[in-house]
Amino acid sequence: MRKTNRSIVLIGFMGTGKSAVGRLLALQEGWPRFDTDEMIATALKMPISEIFVRLGEDRFREEETAVLKKLEVVAPSIVVTGGGVVMRPENVARLRELGSIVCLTADSATLLERLGRRSNRPLLQTDNPAETLQTLLREREPFYQEAADFTVDTSSLSHDQVAQSIRDVLALSN
Ligand code: S3P
């Protein structure tokens, strides 16, 4: 499934390991890495959690689309996205231009366990995070599937194994 000179775009729900795997792939391939959440936080000069509280989700989504539009990718790169990016068709169209879209998944028990370790996901700051997670997952799953070129289930894999699976599918060097 080799696509020469094409970037790798990581999509998927919160807690599937996009950021860590993105860092690893960038290091292993010696490619630049772009993380839309990091870019939004830099542009608005505040952490994502604060953006949600002070400016609201709608503003965050506007900014997410704006950073993707502005993204200048001149060489094969790793592009890491936030979990909600697939909900806007224009974002998905932009991601497709950039390269191969890889969706990371995990079963909901694994996600809850991983996400429970930290409280930095504004969308899960609800009375019942487990239920919120299920609702969001159900709503988003078809969008992830529609956008992805291929999917890697990370539930029982280390970050290294996930990165390796992606390199195997894309026939990248080890
Ligand atoms: C979001 C996921 C977060 C971040 C924001 C919204 C979402 O990124 O973009 O909190 O809508 O799922 P991660 O997927 O990296 O946690």
PDB file of C-alpha atoms and ligand atoms in Angstrom:
ATOM      1  CA  MET A   1       0.000   0.000   0.000  1.00  0.00           C
ATOM      2  CA  ARG A   2       2.897   2.322  -0.697  1.00  0.00           C
ATOM      3  CA  LYS A   3       2.081   5.898  -1.591  1.00  0.00           C
ATOM      4  CA  THR A   4       5.341   7.634  -2.357  1.00  0.00           C
ATOM      5  CA  ASN A   5       5.965  11.086  -0.932  1.00  0.00           C
ATOM      6  CA  ARG A   6       2.835  11.039   1.069  1.00  0.00           C
ATOM      7  CA  SER A   7       2.330  11.934   4.655  1.00  0.00           C
ATOM      8  CA  ILE A   8       0.760   9.784   7.337  1.00  0.00           C
ATOM      9  CA  VAL A   9      -2.312  11.229   8.996  1.00  0.00           C
ATOM     10  CA  LEU A  10      -3.421   9.755  12.319  1.00  0.00           C
ATOM     11  CA  ILE A  11      -7.093   9.965  13.220  1.00  0.00           C
ATOM     12  CA  GLY A  12      -9.105   8.225  15.937  1.00  0.00           C
ATOM     13  CA  PHE A  13     -10.851   8.630  19.237  1.00  0.00           C
ATOM     14  CA  MET A  14      -9.214  10.200  22.295  1.00  0.00           C
ATOM     15  CA  GLY A  15      -6.983   7.704  24.048  1.00  0.00           C
ATOM     16  CA  THR A  16      -6.139   5.591  21.019  1.00  0.00           C
ATOM     17  CA  GLY A  17      -2.508   6.733  21.171  1.00  0.00           C
ATOM     18  CA  LYS A  18      -2.341   9.128  18.207  1.00  0.00           C
ATOM     19  CA  SER A  19       0.039  11.592  19.883  1.00  0.00           C
ATOM     20  CA  ALA A  20       2.487   9.009  21.226  1.00  0.00           C
ATOM     21  CA  VAL A  21       2.486   6.944  18.030  1.00  0.00           C
ATOM     22  CA  GLY A  22       2.839  10.124  15.969  1.00  0.00           C
ATOM     23  CA  ARG A  23       5.922  11.129  17.944  1.00  0.00           C
ATOM     24  CA  LEU A  24       7.413   7.672  17.524  1.00  0.00           C
ATOM     25  CA  LEU A  25       6.774   7.502  13.780  1.00  0.00           C
ATOM     26  CA  ALA A  26       8.234  10.981  13.270  1.00  0.00           C
ATOM     27  CA  LEU A  27      11.352   9.957  15.167  1.00  0.00           C
ATOM     28  CA  GLN A  28      11.697   6.625  13.380  1.00  0.00           C
ATOM     29  CA  GLU A  29      11.187   8.034   9.891  1.00  0.00           C
ATOM     30  CA  GLY A  30      12.993  11.316  10.572  1.00  0.00           C
ATOM     31  CA  TRP A  31       9.911  13.161   9.342  1.00  0.00           C
ATOM     32  CA  PRO A  32       8.439  16.431  10.643  1.00  0.00           C
ATOM     33  CA  ARG A  33       5.399  16.098  12.888  1.00  0.00           C
ATOM     34  CA  PHE A  34       2.355  18.356  12.988  1.00  0.00           C
ATOM     35  CA  ASP A  35      -0.158  17.984  15.806  1.00  0.00           C
ATOM     36  CA  THR A  36      -3.344  19.996  15.283  1.00  0.00           C
ATOM     37  CA  ASP A  37      -4.096  20.242  19.030  1.00  0.00           C
ATOM     38  CA  GLU A  38      -0.612  21.619  19.673  1.00  0.00           C
ATOM     39  CA  MET A  39      -1.032  24.087  16.817  1.00  0.00           C
ATOM     40  CA  ILE A  40      -4.406  25.274  18.132  1.00  0.00           C
ATOM     41  CA  ALA A  41      -3.019  25.694  21.660  1.00  0.00           C
ATOM     42  CA  THR A  42      -0.104  27.706  20.254  1.00  0.00           C
ATOM     43  CA  ALA A  43      -2.346  29.845  18.037  1.00  0.00           C
ATOM     44  CA  LEU A  44      -4.718  30.695  20.883  1.00  0.00           C
ATOM     45  CA  LYS A  45      -1.994  30.739  23.531  1.00  0.00           C
ATOM     46  CA  MET A  46      -3.819  28.456  25.951  1.00  0.00           C
ATOM     47  CA  PRO A  47      -4.212  24.737  26.617  1.00  0.00           C
ATOM     48  CA  ILE A  48      -7.065  22.878  24.888  1.00  0.00           C
ATOM     49  CA  SER A  49      -8.971  22.409  28.156  1.00  0.00           C
ATOM     50  CA  GLU A  50      -8.926  26.169  28.723  1.00  0.00           C
ATOM     51  CA  ILE A  51     -10.011  26.863  25.133  1.00  0.00           C
ATOM     52  CA  PHE A  52     -13.113  24.724  25.708  1.00  0.00           C
ATOM     53  CA  VAL A  53     -13.948  26.467  28.987  1.00  0.00           C
ATOM     54  CA  ARG A  54     -13.203  30.041  27.959  1.00  0.00           C
ATOM     55  CA  LEU A  55     -14.005  30.106  24.246  1.00  0.00           C
ATOM     56  CA  GLY A  56     -16.243  27.056  23.785  1.00  0.00           C
ATOM     57  CA  GLU A  57     -16.188  23.997  21.537  1.00  0.00           C
ATOM     58  CA  ASP A  58     -17.461  25.838  18.451  1.00  0.00           C
ATOM     59  CA  ARG A  59     -14.481  28.183  18.513  1.00  0.00           C
ATOM     60  CA  PHE A  60     -12.151  25.218  18.993  1.00  0.00           C
ATOM     61  CA  ARG A  61     -13.671  23.534  15.915  1.00  0.00           C
ATOM     62  CA  GLU A  62     -13.259  26.708  13.850  1.00  0.00           C
ATOM     63  CA  GLU A  63      -9.632  26.867  14.854  1.00  0.00           C
ATOM     64  CA  GLU A  64      -9.147  23.152  14.101  1.00  0.00           C
ATOM     65  CA  THR A  65     -10.379  23.655  10.545  1.00  0.00           C
ATOM     66  CA  ALA A  66      -8.309  26.838  10.190  1.00  0.00           C
ATOM     67  CA  VAL A  67      -5.018  25.208  11.256  1.00  0.00           C
ATOM     68  CA  LEU A  68      -5.621  22.332   8.860  1.00  0.00           C
ATOM     69  CA  LYS A  69      -6.242  24.756   6.010  1.00  0.00           C
ATOM     70  CA  LYS A  70      -3.082  26.685   6.808  1.00  0.00           C
ATOM     71  CA  LEU A  71      -0.933  23.609   7.314  1.00  0.00           C
ATOM     72  CA  GLU A  72       2.015  23.691   4.935  1.00  0.00           C
ATOM     73  CA  VAL A  73       3.324  20.221   4.343  1.00  0.00           C
ATOM     74  CA  VAL A  74       6.209  20.342   1.904  1.00  0.00           C
ATOM     75  CA  ALA A  75       7.731  16.930   2.663  1.00  0.00           C
ATOM     76  CA  PRO A  76       6.364  13.616   3.934  1.00  0.00           C
ATOM     77  CA  SER A  77       5.249  14.264   7.488  1.00  0.00           C
ATOM     78  CA  ILE A  78       3.285  12.823  10.356  1.00  0.00           C
ATOM     79  CA  VAL A  79       0.034  14.686  10.956  1.00  0.00           C
ATOM     80  CA  VAL A  80      -1.675  14.020  14.294  1.00  0.00           C
ATOM     81  CA  THR A  81      -5.281  15.149  14.683  1.00  0.00           C
ATOM     82  CA  GLY A  82      -7.764  15.577  17.534  1.00  0.00           C
ATOM     83  CA  GLY A  83     -10.496  12.979  17.993  1.00  0.00           C
ATOM     84  CA  GLY A  84     -13.290  15.172  16.641  1.00  0.00           C
ATOM     85  CA  VAL A  85     -11.634  16.227  13.393  1.00  0.00           C
ATOM     86  CA  VAL A  86     -13.576  13.745  11.255  1.00  0.00           C
ATOM     87  CA  MET A  87     -16.924  15.356  12.064  1.00  0.00           C
ATOM     88  CA  ARG A  88     -16.388  18.083   9.459  1.00  0.00           C
ATOM     89  CA  PRO A  89     -16.265  16.874   5.844  1.00  0.00           C
ATOM     90  CA  GLU A  90     -13.962  19.760   4.853  1.00  0.00           C
ATOM     91  CA  ASN A  91     -11.403  18.551   7.408  1.00  0.00           C
ATOM     92  CA  VAL A  92     -11.512  15.023   6.018  1.00  0.00           C
ATOM     93  CA  ALA A  93     -11.115  16.333   2.466  1.00  0.00           C
ATOM     94  CA  ARG A  94      -8.033  18.272   3.564  1.00  0.00           C
ATOM     95  CA  LEU A  95      -6.574  15.248   5.369  1.00  0.00           C
ATOM     96  CA  ARG A  96      -7.024  13.131   2.242  1.00  0.00           C
ATOM     97  CA  GLU A  97      -4.943  15.638   0.283  1.00  0.00           C
ATOM     98  CA  LEU A  98      -2.142  15.185   2.771  1.00  0.00           C
ATOM     99  CA  GLY A  99      -1.686  11.438   2.548  1.00  0.00           C
ATOM    100  CA  SER A 100      -2.651   8.075   3.963  1.00  0.00           C
ATOM    101  CA  ILE A 101      -5.220   8.303   6.715  1.00  0.00           C
ATOM    102  CA  VAL A 102      -4.673   5.781   9.479  1.00  0.00           C
ATOM    103  CA  CYS A 103      -7.364   5.337  12.107  1.00  0.00           C
ATOM    104  CA  LEU A 104      -6.277   4.113  15.531  1.00  0.00           C
ATOM    105  CA  THR A 105      -8.988   2.354  17.521  1.00  0.00           C
ATOM    106  CA  ALA A 106      -9.335   0.643  20.889  1.00  0.00           C
ATOM    107  CA  ASP A 107     -12.210  -1.084  22.666  1.00  0.00           C
ATOM    108  CA  SER A 108     -14.181   1.086  25.052  1.00  0.00           C
ATOM    109  CA  ALA A 109     -12.884  -0.613  28.227  1.00  0.00           C
ATOM    110  CA  THR A 110      -9.319   0.116  27.147  1.00  0.00           C
ATOM    111  CA  LEU A 111     -10.197   3.696  26.250  1.00  0.00           C
ATOM    112  CA  LEU A 112     -11.875   4.287  29.608  1.00  0.00           C
ATOM    113  CA  GLU A 113      -8.901   2.847  31.417  1.00  0.00           C
ATOM    114  CA  ARG A 114      -6.422   4.988  29.447  1.00  0.00           C
ATOM    115  CA  LEU A 115      -8.489   8.168  29.634  1.00  0.00           C
ATOM    116  CA  GLY A 116      -9.264   7.677  33.322  1.00  0.00           C
ATOM    117  CA  ARG A 117      -5.601   8.236  34.110  1.00  0.00           C
ATOM    118  CA  ARG A 118      -5.848  11.889  33.101  1.00  0.00           C
ATOM    119  CA  SER A 119      -8.501  14.578  33.290  1.00  0.00           C
ATOM    120  CA  ASN A 120      -7.349  16.673  30.333  1.00  0.00           C
ATOM    121  CA  ARG A 121     -10.173  15.769  27.914  1.00  0.00           C
ATOM    122  CA  PRO A 122     -12.798  18.519  28.173  1.00  0.00           C
ATOM    123  CA  LEU A 123     -15.475  16.479  26.407  1.00  0.00           C
ATOM    124  CA  LEU A 124     -15.296  13.791  29.087  1.00  0.00           C
ATOM    125  CA  GLN A 125     -15.698  16.134  32.045  1.00  0.00           C
ATOM    126  CA  THR A 126     -19.297  15.022  32.565  1.00  0.00           C
ATOM    127  CA  ASP A 127     -21.228  13.326  35.384  1.00  0.00           C
ATOM    128  CA  ASN A 128     -20.921  10.013  33.580  1.00  0.00           C
ATOM    129  CA  PRO A 129     -17.745   9.898  31.455  1.00  0.00           C
ATOM    130  CA  ALA A 130     -18.279   6.216  30.565  1.00  0.00           C
ATOM    131  CA  GLU A 131     -21.676   6.969  29.051  1.00  0.00           C
ATOM    132  CA  THR A 132     -20.384  10.086  27.296  1.00  0.00           C
ATOM    133  CA  LEU A 133     -17.570   8.041  25.819  1.00  0.00           C
ATOM    134  CA  GLN A 134     -19.996   5.417  24.487  1.00  0.00           C
ATOM    135  CA  THR A 135     -22.228   8.069  22.966  1.00  0.00           C
ATOM    136  CA  LEU A 136     -19.345   9.862  21.274  1.00  0.00           C
ATOM    137  CA  LEU A 137     -17.867   6.591  20.041  1.00  0.00           C
ATOM    138  CA  ARG A 138     -21.178   5.481  18.538  1.00  0.00           C
ATOM    139  CA  GLU A 139     -21.662   8.839  16.866  1.00  0.00           C
ATOM    140  CA  ARG A 140     -18.154   9.019  15.458  1.00  0.00           C
ATOM    141  CA  GLU A 141     -17.380   5.448  14.451  1.00  0.00           C
ATOM    142  CA  PRO A 142     -18.922   5.706  10.953  1.00  0.00           C
ATOM    143  CA  PHE A 143     -16.987   8.916  10.317  1.00  0.00           C
ATOM    144  CA  TYR A 144     -13.678   7.323  11.308  1.00  0.00           C
ATOM    145  CA  GLN A 145     -14.381   4.326   9.100  1.00  0.00           C
ATOM    146  CA  GLU A 146     -15.391   6.443   6.150  1.00  0.00           C
ATOM    147  CA  ALA A 147     -12.273   8.603   6.416  1.00  0.00           C
ATOM    148  CA  ALA A 148      -9.680   5.903   7.063  1.00  0.00           C
ATOM    149  CA  ASP A 149      -7.503   4.170   4.486  1.00  0.00           C
ATOM    150  CA  PHE A 150      -6.862   1.529   7.124  1.00  0.00           C
ATOM    151  CA  THR A 151      -7.345   0.932  10.829  1.00  0.00           C
ATOM    152  CA  VAL A 152      -5.094  -0.379  13.595  1.00  0.00           C
ATOM    153  CA  ASP A 153      -6.689  -1.710  16.787  1.00  0.00           C
ATOM    154  CA  THR A 154      -4.332  -0.555  19.531  1.00  0.00           C
ATOM    155  CA  SER A 155      -6.163  -2.240  22.448  1.00  0.00           C
ATOM    156  CA  SER A 156      -3.447  -4.765  23.184  1.00  0.00           C
ATOM    157  CA  LEU A 157      -0.502  -3.226  21.353  1.00  0.00           C
ATOM    158  CA  SER A 158       2.378  -1.074  22.589  1.00  0.00           C
ATOM    159  CA  HIS A 159       3.018   2.247  20.849  1.00  0.00           C
ATOM    160  CA  ASP A 160       6.002   0.613  19.194  1.00  0.00           C
ATOM    161  CA  GLN A 161       3.872  -2.242  17.848  1.00  0.00           C
ATOM    162  CA  VAL A 162       1.286   0.210  16.514  1.00  0.00           C
ATOM    163  CA  ALA A 163       3.995   2.220  14.745  1.00  0.00           C
ATOM    164  CA  GLN A 164       5.413  -1.006  13.320  1.00  0.00           C
ATOM    165  CA  SER A 165       2.003  -2.103  11.987  1.00  0.00           C
ATOM    166  CA  ILE A 166       1.597   1.234  10.255  1.00  0.00           C
ATOM    167  CA  ARG A 167       5.073   1.027   8.727  1.00  0.00           C
ATOM    168  CA  ASP A 168       4.340  -2.540   7.584  1.00  0.00           C
ATOM    169  CA  VAL A 169       1.101  -1.593   5.834  1.00  0.00           C
ATOM    170  CA  LEU A 170       2.704   1.440   4.178  1.00  0.00           C
ATOM    171  CA  ALA A 171       5.870  -0.507   3.363  1.00  0.00           C
ATOM    172  CA  LEU A 172       8.080   2.048   5.090  1.00  0.00           C
ATOM    173  CA  SER A 173      11.643   1.240   6.097  1.00  0.00           C
ATOM    174  CA  ASN A 174      12.326   0.021   9.629  1.00  0.00           C
TER     175      ASN A 174
HETATM  176  C1  S3P B   1     -11.303  16.011  21.070  1.00  0.00           C
HETATM  177  C2  S3P B   1     -10.137  15.325  21.226  1.00  0.00           C
HETATM  178  C3  S3P B   1      -8.916  15.964  21.737  1.00  0.00           C
HETATM  179  C4  S3P B   1      -8.940  17.474  21.492  1.00  0.00           C
HETATM  180  C5  S3P B   1     -10.202  18.048  22.030  1.00  0.00           C
HETATM  181  C6  S3P B   1     -11.447  17.461  21.369  1.00  0.00           C
HETATM  182  C7  S3P B   1     -12.501  15.291  20.559  1.00  0.00           C
HETATM  183  O1  S3P B   1      -7.766  15.411  21.108  1.00  0.00           O
HETATM  184  O2  S3P B   1      -8.831  17.740  20.124  1.00  0.00           O
HETATM  185  O3  S3P B   1     -10.224  17.814  23.413  1.00  0.00           O
HETATM  186  O4  S3P B   1     -13.456  15.949  20.129  1.00  0.00           O
HETATM  187  O5  S3P B   1     -12.468  14.032  20.554  1.00  0.00           O
HETATM  188  P1  S3P B   1      -7.243  13.888  21.376  1.00  0.00           P
HETATM  189  O6  S3P B   1      -8.011  13.003  20.441  1.00  0.00           O
HETATM  190  O7  S3P B   1      -5.802  13.947  21.034  1.00  0.00           O
HETATM  191  O8  S3P B   1      -7.504  13.594  22.801  1.00  0.00           O
END
